[in-house]
Amino acid sequence: MDEKFDCIIVGAGVAGLAAAMILARNNMKFLLIEKGEFAGSKNVSGGVLWGSDLARLVPEYWQEEDGGWERFINHRRLTFLDEQSAFSIDFKSSHFNETPYSGVVVLRSKFDRWLAEKVQNAIDESDFAMESFIATNIKVDEVLMENDKAVGIRTGEEEFSADSVIIAEGVNNLLTRQVGLQNDYVPADHILTGIKEVIRFDQKVLEDRFQLNGLSGMSNEFVGYATDGVEGGGFLYTNRDTISLGLVAGIKDMREKEKSPHDLLNNFKMHPVIKDILQDGEIVEYSAHAVSSGDKRVMPREVYKDGVLLCGEAANLLMNAGKAIQGMDYAMRSGILAAETIVEAKEQADYSSQTLKQYKQKLQGSYVMKDINSFQDAVHMLHNPTMYQDMPNLICDFGRKFFTIDNEPTKKSRNLLSESVKKHSSYWDLMKIGFKGAKSL
């Protein structure tokens, strides 16, 4: 393998695999390197892959009997929790049954492996079937630089040369810093810990409990008591015969409040509403990993330089603006755009930053950066203690009073709301949050 590659991709997550698929279909000679035993073996996350880019990579994926996805989302729910109660905003529509699906639930260890098989099929059909590779169980120690331009990678004692390198290493920014695109680790106050359990049920029990039909599924986000006063929120996604249940919590806030991820998750599971959901379930997997907060201030100062592009969480492309946690779709789109830029660079025989800056332009013109730029105020607002402490308590307190029927004169709703506001917040605070919410969303 002394010959030169058009491109080396570091990381076989969603971003790296998407990039590899585009390169293979454009008859590029490339090397995709993954440090795990197989694509997805080191990836413990799972959730919803939003949008239609998957259909672009794997046309009519929904017709595969044993595809890499679990269920399509046609039921969305946002739940506010206090210590005893839950108040949910619930939406379900047959509109979401249409293909390509607007969102599919995935377990990454399964999904990434499946997508890697599709990439291998594309390689086999390309002009470089014997010269492009997916190489696993390999850790990239260094991106080789000459005159501040990427010229390949080093792994152990071996070196591989390439005209370009796509870094898709995830939130661990070792290579991103090494090539000079980021000065330091992302600070702790901009990094969250994702904690997840996969809990198995009899499939009919699961489908009855969540009112699922066929391969329809539900996504449920939680705000409030889910994180026991720590910055963050909870999630629940329905898989084929399991659910993914977990939390995303601020590392700095968790440390300052002396709470561990395991304790937070156990506390979440003991909430009366969650406890009922989990009845008769069997824990089959526990995992944790770091994720970006979605604050663009911690993004690398640039996503390209001579011979190098960053995509996915290596570029801190993630956002939670309250409607959904978006990361995998951003990773997939950025991987596609990075690969398209490399294809254009080969056509021009120019892998300099002057050519590769087109990737940034593509990214800025895509929904990824348009959303990240448009919804930064919402990202900041969600990390305000009022949003994950006072507001859920207020909403649940009002709900409890509104839905309680006893043998006493019934108060008007406005009076019940006023009581809840005075107990948990103030009208002034609500006005400020309302104004910020209207402005940011």
CSV table of C-alpha atoms in Angstrom, one decimal:
chain,number,residue,atom,x,y,z
A,1,MET,CA,0.0,0.0,0.0
A,2,ASP,CA,2.9,2.4,-0.9
A,3,GLU,CA,0.9,4.0,-3.6
A,4,LYS,CA,-0.8,7.4,-3.1
A,5,PHE,CA,-4.5,7.7,-2.3
A,6,ASP,CA,-6.7,10.6,-3.5
A,7,CYS,CA,-8.0,10.8,0.0
A,8,ILE,CA,-7.7,9.3,3.4
A,9,ILE,CA,-10.7,9.5,5.7
A,10,VAL,CA,-10.1,9.2,9.5
A,11,GLY,CA,-13.1,7.7,11.3
A,12,ALA,CA,-15.9,5.4,10.0
A,13,GLY,CA,-18.7,7.1,11.8
A,14,VAL,CA,-21.7,8.6,10.0
A,15,ALA,CA,-19.6,11.5,8.6
A,16,GLY,CA,-16.7,9.3,7.4
A,17,LEU,CA,-19.0,6.7,5.9
A,18,ALA,CA,-21.0,9.3,4.0
A,19,ALA,CA,-17.8,10.8,2.6
A,20,ALA,CA,-16.6,7.3,1.6
A,21,MET,CA,-19.8,6.5,-0.2
A,22,ILE,CA,-19.5,9.7,-2.3
A,23,LEU,CA,-15.8,9.1,-3.1
A,24,ALA,CA,-16.5,5.5,-4.1
A,25,ARG,CA,-19.3,6.5,-6.5
A,26,ASN,CA,-17.0,9.0,-8.1
A,27,ASN,CA,-14.2,6.5,-8.7
A,28,MET,CA,-11.8,8.0,-6.2
A,29,LYS,CA,-9.0,5.9,-4.7
A,30,PHE,CA,-9.3,6.3,-1.0
A,31,LEU,CA,-8.6,4.7,2.4
A,32,LEU,CA,-11.1,4.8,5.2
A,33,ILE,CA,-9.5,4.1,8.6
A,34,GLU,CA,-11.4,3.1,11.7
A,35,LYS,CA,-9.8,2.4,15.1
A,36,GLY,CA,-12.6,0.0,16.1
A,37,GLU,CA,-12.9,-3.7,15.2
A,38,PHE,CA,-15.6,-2.7,12.8
A,39,ALA,CA,-17.4,0.5,11.8
A,40,GLY,CA,-19.6,1.2,14.8
A,41,SER,CA,-17.8,-1.0,17.3
A,42,LYS,CA,-16.5,2.1,19.2
A,43,ASN,CA,-19.7,4.1,18.7
A,44,VAL,CA,-22.0,3.8,21.7
A,45,SER,CA,-24.5,6.5,20.7
A,46,GLY,CA,-27.9,6.0,19.1
A,47,GLY,CA,-30.9,8.2,18.4
A,48,VAL,CA,-32.7,9.7,15.5
A,49,LEU,CA,-31.1,10.3,12.1
A,50,TRP,CA,-33.2,13.1,10.7
A,51,GLY,CA,-33.7,14.1,7.1
A,52,SER,CA,-33.5,12.4,3.7
A,53,ASP,CA,-29.7,12.2,3.1
A,54,LEU,CA,-29.8,8.5,4.0
A,55,ALA,CA,-32.0,7.9,1.0
A,56,ARG,CA,-29.4,9.7,-1.1
A,57,LEU,CA,-26.7,7.3,0.1
A,58,VAL,CA,-28.8,4.1,0.2
A,59,PRO,CA,-31.8,4.6,-2.2
A,60,GLU,CA,-35.0,3.0,-1.0
A,61,TYR,CA,-33.3,1.8,2.2
A,62,TRP,CA,-36.8,1.4,3.7
A,63,GLN,CA,-37.4,-1.6,1.4
A,64,GLU,CA,-34.7,-3.7,3.0
A,65,GLU,CA,-36.1,-6.3,5.4
A,66,ASP,CA,-33.0,-6.2,7.6
A,67,GLY,CA,-31.8,-2.6,7.2
A,68,GLY,CA,-29.5,-0.8,9.5
A,69,TRP,CA,-32.3,1.3,11.1
A,70,GLU,CA,-34.8,0.4,13.8
A,71,ARG,CA,-38.0,2.3,13.3
A,72,PHE,CA,-39.2,5.4,11.5
A,73,ILE,CA,-40.5,8.3,13.6
A,74,ASN,CA,-44.1,9.3,13.3
A,75,HIS,CA,-44.7,10.2,16.9
A,76,ARG,CA,-43.0,13.2,18.6
A,77,ARG,CA,-43.3,14.0,22.3
A,78,LEU,CA,-41.7,16.7,24.5
A,79,THR,CA,-42.2,16.1,28.2
A,80,PHE,CA,-41.7,18.5,31.2
A,81,LEU,CA,-41.0,16.7,34.5
A,82,ASP,CA,-41.1,17.8,38.1
A,83,GLU,CA,-40.4,15.3,40.9
A,84,GLN,CA,-43.8,13.6,40.6
A,85,SER,CA,-45.5,14.7,37.4
A,86,ALA,CA,-45.1,14.9,33.6
A,87,PHE,CA,-46.7,17.3,31.2
A,88,SER,CA,-46.3,16.4,27.6
A,89,ILE,CA,-46.7,18.1,24.2
A,90,ASP,CA,-47.6,15.3,21.9
A,91,PHE,CA,-47.8,15.1,18.1
A,92,LYS,CA,-48.4,12.1,15.9
A,93,SER,CA,-49.2,12.2,12.1
A,94,SER,CA,-49.6,9.7,9.3
A,95,HIS,CA,-47.8,12.3,7.2
A,96,PHE,CA,-44.5,11.0,8.7
A,97,ASN,CA,-45.3,7.5,7.3
A,98,GLU,CA,-44.3,8.7,3.8
A,99,THR,CA,-41.0,7.6,2.4
A,100,PRO,CA,-38.2,8.7,2.5
A,101,TYR,CA,-38.9,9.0,6.2
A,102,SER,CA,-38.1,12.3,7.9
A,103,GLY,CA,-36.4,10.5,10.7
A,104,VAL,CA,-35.3,6.9,11.6
A,105,VAL,CA,-34.1,5.6,14.9
A,106,VAL,CA,-30.7,3.9,14.8
A,107,LEU,CA,-28.4,2.0,17.1
A,108,ARG,CA,-25.1,3.1,15.9
A,109,SER,CA,-23.1,-0.1,16.3
A,110,LYS,CA,-25.6,-1.8,14.0
A,111,PHE,CA,-26.2,1.2,11.7
A,112,ASP,CA,-22.6,2.1,11.1
A,113,ARG,CA,-21.7,-1.6,10.3
A,114,TRP,CA,-24.6,-1.8,7.8
A,115,LEU,CA,-23.7,1.5,6.1
A,116,ALA,CA,-20.0,0.3,5.9
A,117,GLU,CA,-21.2,-2.7,4.0
A,118,LYS,CA,-23.0,-0.4,1.6
A,119,VAL,CA,-19.8,1.6,1.2
A,120,GLN,CA,-17.9,-1.7,0.5
A,121,ASN,CA,-20.4,-2.5,-2.2
A,122,ALA,CA,-19.8,0.9,-3.8
A,123,ILE,CA,-16.1,0.3,-3.7
A,124,ASP,CA,-16.5,-3.1,-5.4
A,125,GLU,CA,-18.4,-1.5,-8.2
A,126,SER,CA,-15.9,1.3,-8.7
A,127,ASP,CA,-12.8,1.5,-10.9
A,128,PHE,CA,-10.6,1.1,-7.8
A,129,ALA,CA,-12.2,-2.0,-6.3
A,130,MET,CA,-8.8,-3.5,-5.5
A,131,GLU,CA,-7.1,-0.2,-4.5
A,132,SER,CA,-9.7,1.5,-2.1
A,133,PHE,CA,-10.0,0.1,1.3
A,134,ILE,CA,-11.9,0.2,4.6
A,135,ALA,CA,-9.2,-0.5,7.2
A,136,THR,CA,-10.4,-1.3,10.8
A,137,ASN,CA,-8.5,-1.9,14.0
A,138,ILE,CA,-6.1,0.9,13.1
A,139,LYS,CA,-5.4,4.1,15.2
A,140,VAL,CA,-4.2,7.1,13.4
A,141,ASP,CA,-1.5,8.7,15.4
A,142,GLU,CA,-0.7,11.7,13.2
A,143,VAL,CA,-1.7,13.5,10.1
A,144,LEU,CA,1.5,14.0,8.1
A,145,MET,CA,2.2,17.6,7.2
A,146,GLU,CA,4.7,19.1,4.8
A,147,ASN,CA,4.9,22.9,4.5
A,148,ASP,CA,1.7,23.0,6.5
A,149,LYS,CA,-0.2,20.8,4.0
A,150,ALA,CA,-1.6,17.4,4.8
A,151,VAL,CA,0.2,14.7,2.7
A,152,GLY,CA,-1.0,11.5,4.5
A,153,ILE,CA,-1.3,9.8,7.9
A,154,ARG,CA,0.9,7.8,10.2
A,155,THR,CA,-0.3,4.8,12.2
A,156,GLY,CA,2.4,3.2,14.4
A,157,GLU,CA,5.5,2.8,12.2
A,158,GLU,CA,3.5,2.9,8.9
A,159,GLU,CA,2.8,5.9,6.8
A,160,PHE,CA,0.3,6.3,4.0
A,161,SER,CA,0.4,9.2,1.6
A,162,ALA,CA,-2.6,11.0,0.1
A,163,ASP,CA,-3.5,14.2,-1.7
A,164,SER,CA,-6.1,15.0,1.0
A,165,VAL,CA,-7.3,14.0,4.4
A,166,ILE,CA,-10.8,14.2,5.8
A,167,ILE,CA,-10.8,14.2,9.6
A,168,ALA,CA,-14.0,12.7,11.0
A,169,GLU,CA,-12.6,11.7,14.4
A,170,GLY,CA,-15.6,12.8,16.4
A,171,VAL,CA,-15.7,15.1,19.4
A,172,ASN,CA,-12.2,14.0,20.4
A,173,ASN,CA,-10.2,16.7,18.6
A,174,LEU,CA,-6.7,15.2,18.8
A,175,LEU,CA,-6.0,15.4,15.1
A,176,THR,CA,-7.9,18.6,14.6
A,177,ARG,CA,-5.5,20.2,17.1
A,178,GLN,CA,-2.5,18.5,15.6
A,179,VAL,CA,-3.1,20.0,12.2
A,180,GLY,CA,-3.5,23.4,13.7
A,181,LEU,CA,-7.2,24.0,13.2
A,182,GLN,CA,-8.0,24.2,16.9
A,183,ASN,CA,-5.8,25.4,19.7
A,184,ASP,CA,-7.0,23.4,22.7
A,185,TYR,CA,-9.5,20.9,24.0
A,186,VAL,CA,-13.1,22.1,23.9
A,187,PRO,CA,-13.7,23.5,27.4
A,188,ALA,CA,-15.8,21.4,29.9
A,189,ASP,CA,-18.6,23.9,30.0
A,190,HIS,CA,-19.2,23.3,26.3
A,191,ILE,CA,-19.1,19.5,26.5
A,192,LEU,CA,-21.9,17.2,27.6
A,193,THR,CA,-22.0,13.6,28.7
A,194,GLY,CA,-24.5,11.3,27.0
A,195,ILE,CA,-25.5,8.4,29.2
A,196,LYS,CA,-27.7,5.7,27.7
A,197,GLU,CA,-29.2,2.3,28.5
A,198,VAL,CA,-30.7,0.0,26.0
A,199,ILE,CA,-33.6,-1.8,27.6
A,200,ARG,CA,-35.2,-4.9,26.0
A,201,PHE,CA,-38.9,-5.8,26.0
A,202,ASP,CA,-41.0,-8.4,24.3
A,203,GLN,CA,-41.7,-6.7,21.0
A,204,LYS,CA,-45.5,-6.9,21.3
A,205,VAL,CA,-45.3,-5.4,24.8
A,206,LEU,CA,-43.1,-2.6,23.5
A,207,GLU,CA,-45.5,-1.9,20.5
A,208,ASP,CA,-48.5,-2.0,22.8
A,209,ARG,CA,-47.0,0.2,25.4
A,210,PHE,CA,-45.9,2.9,22.9
A,211,GLN,CA,-48.9,2.5,20.5
A,212,LEU,CA,-46.6,1.5,17.6
A,213,ASN,CA,-47.8,0.0,14.4
A,214,GLY,CA,-45.5,-2.0,12.2
A,215,LEU,CA,-42.1,-0.2,12.2
A,216,SER,CA,-43.5,3.2,13.3
A,217,GLY,CA,-41.6,4.6,16.3
A,218,MET,CA,-41.6,7.4,18.8
A,219,SER,CA,-39.0,10.0,20.0
A,220,ASN,CA,-39.5,11.6,23.4
A,221,GLU,CA,-37.4,14.4,24.9
A,222,PHE,CA,-37.5,15.3,28.6
A,223,VAL,CA,-36.8,18.5,30.3
A,224,GLY,CA,-36.7,19.2,34.1
A,225,TYR,CA,-36.4,16.6,36.8
A,226,ALA,CA,-34.8,14.2,34.3
A,227,THR,CA,-31.4,15.6,35.1
A,228,ASP,CA,-32.1,16.5,38.8
A,229,GLY,CA,-31.2,20.1,38.5
A,230,VAL,CA,-28.1,19.6,36.3
A,231,GLU,CA,-27.9,21.3,32.9
A,232,GLY,CA,-29.3,19.0,30.2
A,233,GLY,CA,-32.2,16.8,29.4
A,234,GLY,CA,-33.4,13.2,28.8
A,235,PHE,CA,-34.5,11.1,25.8
A,236,LEU,CA,-36.3,8.0,24.9
A,237,TYR,CA,-36.3,6.3,21.4
A,238,THR,CA,-38.1,3.2,20.4
A,239,ASN,CA,-36.1,0.5,18.6
A,240,ARG,CA,-37.4,-2.8,17.2
A,241,ASP,CA,-37.6,-4.7,20.5
A,242,THR,CA,-35.7,-2.3,22.8
A,243,ILE,CA,-35.8,1.4,23.9
A,244,SER,CA,-32.8,3.7,24.2
A,245,LEU,CA,-33.3,5.7,27.4
A,246,GLY,CA,-30.8,8.2,28.6
A,247,LEU,CA,-29.6,11.7,29.5
A,248,VAL,CA,-27.4,14.4,28.1
A,249,ALA,CA,-25.9,16.4,31.0
A,250,GLY,CA,-23.3,19.2,31.3
A,251,ILE,CA,-19.9,17.9,32.5
A,252,LYS,CA,-19.0,21.1,34.3
A,253,ASP,CA,-22.4,21.5,36.0
A,254,MET,CA,-22.4,17.9,37.0
A,255,ARG,CA,-19.0,18.2,38.5
A,256,GLU,CA,-19.9,21.4,40.4
A,257,LYS,CA,-23.0,19.8,41.8
A,258,GLU,CA,-21.1,16.6,42.7
A,259,LYS,CA,-23.4,14.3,40.8
A,260,SER,CA,-22.3,11.3,38.7
A,261,PRO,CA,-23.8,10.2,35.3
A,262,HIS,CA,-24.8,6.9,36.9
A,263,ASP,CA,-26.6,8.5,39.8
A,264,LEU,CA,-28.4,10.9,37.4
A,265,LEU,CA,-29.6,8.1,35.2
A,266,ASN,CA,-30.8,6.0,38.2
A,267,ASN,CA,-32.7,9.0,39.5
A,268,PHE,CA,-34.3,9.6,36.1
A,269,LYS,CA,-35.4,5.9,36.0
A,270,MET,CA,-37.0,6.2,39.4
A,271,HIS,CA,-39.3,9.0,38.4
A,272,PRO,CA,-42.9,7.6,38.6
A,273,VAL,CA,-43.7,8.2,34.9
A,274,ILE,CA,-40.4,6.6,33.7
A,275,LYS,CA,-40.7,3.8,36.2
A,276,ASP,CA,-44.0,2.8,34.8
A,277,ILE,CA,-42.6,2.8,31.2
A,278,LEU,CA,-39.7,0.5,32.2
A,279,GLN,CA,-41.8,-2.2,33.9
A,280,ASP,CA,-40.7,-5.7,32.7
A,281,GLY,CA,-37.8,-4.3,30.7
A,282,GLU,CA,-34.3,-5.9,30.8
A,283,ILE,CA,-31.2,-3.7,30.6
A,284,VAL,CA,-28.9,-5.1,27.8
A,285,GLU,CA,-26.5,-2.3,27.3
A,286,TYR,CA,-25.1,0.7,29.2
A,287,SER,CA,-22.8,3.3,27.6
A,288,ALA,CA,-21.6,6.9,27.9
A,289,HIS,CA,-19.8,9.3,25.6
A,290,ALA,CA,-19.0,13.0,25.2
A,291,VAL,CA,-20.9,15.3,22.9
A,292,SER,CA,-20.7,18.9,21.9
A,293,SER,CA,-23.1,21.4,23.4
A,294,GLY,CA,-23.9,22.9,20.1
A,295,ASP,CA,-22.4,26.3,20.9
A,296,LYS,CA,-20.7,27.5,17.7
A,297,ARG,CA,-18.2,29.5,19.8
A,298,VAL,CA,-16.2,26.3,20.3
A,299,MET,CA,-16.1,25.3,16.7
A,300,PRO,CA,-12.6,25.1,15.1
A,301,ARG,CA,-11.5,28.4,13.8
A,302,GLU,CA,-11.6,26.9,10.3
A,303,VAL,CA,-12.9,23.6,8.8
A,304,TYR,CA,-10.3,23.4,6.0
A,305,LYS,CA,-6.6,24.1,5.3
A,306,ASP,CA,-4.2,22.8,2.6
A,307,GLY,CA,-5.1,19.2,2.1
A,308,VAL,CA,-7.5,18.9,5.1
A,309,LEU,CA,-11.2,19.0,5.7
A,310,LEU,CA,-13.1,18.6,9.0
A,311,CYS,CA,-16.6,17.1,9.2
A,312,GLY,CA,-19.1,15.9,11.8
A,313,GLU,CA,-18.4,16.4,15.4
A,314,ALA,CA,-14.7,16.9,14.6
A,315,ALA,CA,-16.0,20.3,13.5
A,316,ASN,CA,-18.4,20.4,16.5
A,317,LEU,CA,-21.5,20.2,14.2
A,318,LEU,CA,-24.3,19.5,16.6
A,319,MET,CA,-27.3,21.4,17.8
A,320,ASN,CA,-30.2,21.0,20.2
A,321,ALA,CA,-32.5,24.0,19.9
A,322,GLY,CA,-35.3,22.3,21.8
A,323,LYS,CA,-37.1,20.6,18.9
A,324,ALA,CA,-34.6,17.7,18.4
A,325,ILE,CA,-31.1,16.7,19.0
A,326,GLN,CA,-29.3,17.0,15.7
A,327,GLY,CA,-25.9,15.5,15.2
A,328,MET,CA,-26.0,12.5,12.9
A,329,ASP,CA,-27.8,14.4,10.1
A,330,TYR,CA,-25.2,17.2,10.3
A,331,ALA,CA,-22.4,14.6,10.2
A,332,MET,CA,-23.9,12.9,7.2
A,333,ARG,CA,-24.5,16.1,5.2
A,334,SER,CA,-21.0,17.5,6.1
A,335,GLY,CA,-19.4,14.2,5.0
A,336,ILE,CA,-21.2,14.3,1.7
A,337,LEU,CA,-20.1,18.0,1.2
A,338,ALA,CA,-16.5,17.2,2.2
A,339,ALA,CA,-16.3,14.3,-0.3
A,340,GLU,CA,-17.9,16.4,-3.1
A,341,THR,CA,-15.2,19.0,-2.5
A,342,ILE,CA,-12.4,16.4,-2.7
A,343,VAL,CA,-13.9,15.1,-6.0
A,344,GLU,CA,-13.8,18.7,-7.4
A,345,ALA,CA,-10.3,19.2,-6.1
A,346,LYS,CA,-9.1,16.1,-8.0
A,347,GLU,CA,-10.7,17.4,-11.2
A,348,GLN,CA,-8.7,20.6,-10.8
A,349,ALA,CA,-5.6,18.8,-9.6
A,350,ASP,CA,-5.5,21.3,-6.8
A,351,TYR,CA,-5.9,20.3,-3.1
A,352,SER,CA,-4.9,23.7,-1.7
A,353,SER,CA,-6.9,25.7,0.7
A,354,GLN,CA,-7.9,27.9,-2.2
A,355,THR,CA,-9.9,25.0,-3.6
A,356,LEU,CA,-10.9,23.3,-0.4
A,357,LYS,CA,-12.5,26.5,1.0
A,358,GLN,CA,-15.4,25.6,-1.3
A,359,TYR,CA,-16.3,23.1,1.4
A,360,LYS,CA,-16.8,25.9,3.9
A,361,GLN,CA,-19.0,27.7,1.3
A,362,LYS,CA,-21.0,24.5,0.7
A,363,LEU,CA,-21.4,24.0,4.5
A,364,GLN,CA,-22.4,27.7,5.0
A,365,GLY,CA,-25.0,27.3,2.2
A,366,SER,CA,-26.5,24.1,3.6
A,367,TYR,CA,-29.1,23.8,6.3
A,368,VAL,CA,-26.4,22.7,8.7
A,369,MET,CA,-24.7,26.0,9.2
A,370,LYS,CA,-27.9,28.0,8.4
A,371,ASP,CA,-29.6,26.3,11.4
A,372,ILE,CA,-26.6,26.5,13.7
A,373,ASN,CA,-26.3,30.3,12.9
A,374,SER,CA,-30.0,30.9,13.2
A,375,PHE,CA,-30.7,29.0,16.4
A,376,GLN,CA,-27.7,29.9,18.6
A,377,ASP,CA,-29.9,32.0,20.9
A,378,ALA,CA,-32.1,29.0,21.4
A,379,VAL,CA,-29.1,26.8,22.2
A,380,HIS,CA,-28.0,29.4,24.9
A,381,MET,CA,-31.5,29.7,26.2
A,382,LEU,CA,-31.8,25.9,26.8
A,383,HIS,CA,-28.7,26.0,29.0
A,384,ASN,CA,-30.3,28.7,31.2
A,385,PRO,CA,-31.3,27.1,34.6
A,386,THR,CA,-34.8,28.7,34.2
A,387,MET,CA,-35.4,26.4,31.3
A,388,TYR,CA,-34.4,23.1,32.9
A,389,GLN,CA,-35.5,23.9,36.5
A,390,ASP,CA,-38.1,26.6,37.0
A,391,MET,CA,-40.1,26.2,33.8
A,392,PRO,CA,-40.7,22.4,34.1
A,393,ASN,CA,-41.7,22.8,37.7
A,394,LEU,CA,-44.1,25.6,36.8
A,395,ILE,CA,-45.7,23.7,33.9
A,396,CYS,CA,-46.2,20.5,36.0
A,397,ASP,CA,-47.6,22.4,38.9
A,398,PHE,CA,-50.1,24.1,36.7
A,399,GLY,CA,-51.0,20.8,35.0
A,400,ARG,CA,-51.5,19.1,38.4
A,401,LYS,CA,-53.9,21.9,39.5
A,402,PHE,CA,-55.7,22.1,36.1
A,403,PHE,CA,-56.4,18.4,35.9
A,404,THR,CA,-57.3,17.8,39.5
A,405,ILE,CA,-61.0,17.4,40.2
A,406,ASP,CA,-62.2,17.5,43.8
A,407,ASN,CA,-65.3,18.5,45.8
A,408,GLU,CA,-64.3,22.2,46.0
A,409,PRO,CA,-65.2,25.2,43.8
A,410,THR,CA,-63.1,25.1,40.7
A,411,LYS,CA,-60.7,28.0,40.1
A,412,LYS,CA,-60.3,29.7,36.7
A,413,SER,CA,-57.4,28.6,34.7
A,414,ARG,CA,-55.8,32.0,34.9
A,415,ASN,CA,-55.9,31.9,38.7
A,416,LEU,CA,-54.3,28.5,38.7
A,417,LEU,CA,-51.6,29.7,36.4
A,418,SER,CA,-51.0,32.8,38.5
A,419,GLU,CA,-50.5,30.6,41.6
A,420,SER,CA,-48.0,28.4,39.8
A,421,VAL,CA,-46.1,31.4,38.4
A,422,LYS,CA,-45.8,33.0,41.9
A,423,LYS,CA,-44.6,29.6,43.4
A,424,HIS,CA,-41.9,28.8,40.9
A,425,SER,CA,-41.0,32.0,39.0
A,426,SER,CA,-42.4,35.4,38.2
A,427,TYR,CA,-44.3,37.0,35.3
A,428,TRP,CA,-41.2,39.1,34.6
A,429,ASP,CA,-39.1,36.0,34.2
A,430,LEU,CA,-41.8,34.5,32.0
A,431,MET,CA,-41.8,37.6,29.9
A,432,LYS,CA,-38.1,37.5,29.4
A,433,ILE,CA,-38.1,33.8,28.5
A,434,GLY,CA,-41.1,34.4,26.2
A,435,PHE,CA,-39.3,37.2,24.5
A,436,LYS,CA,-36.1,35.2,24.1
A,437,GLY,CA,-38.0,32.2,22.9
A,438,ALA,CA,-39.9,34.2,20.3
A,439,LYS,CA,-36.7,35.8,19.1
A,440,SER,CA,-34.6,32.6,19.0
A,441,LEU,CA,-37.2,30.1,17.7
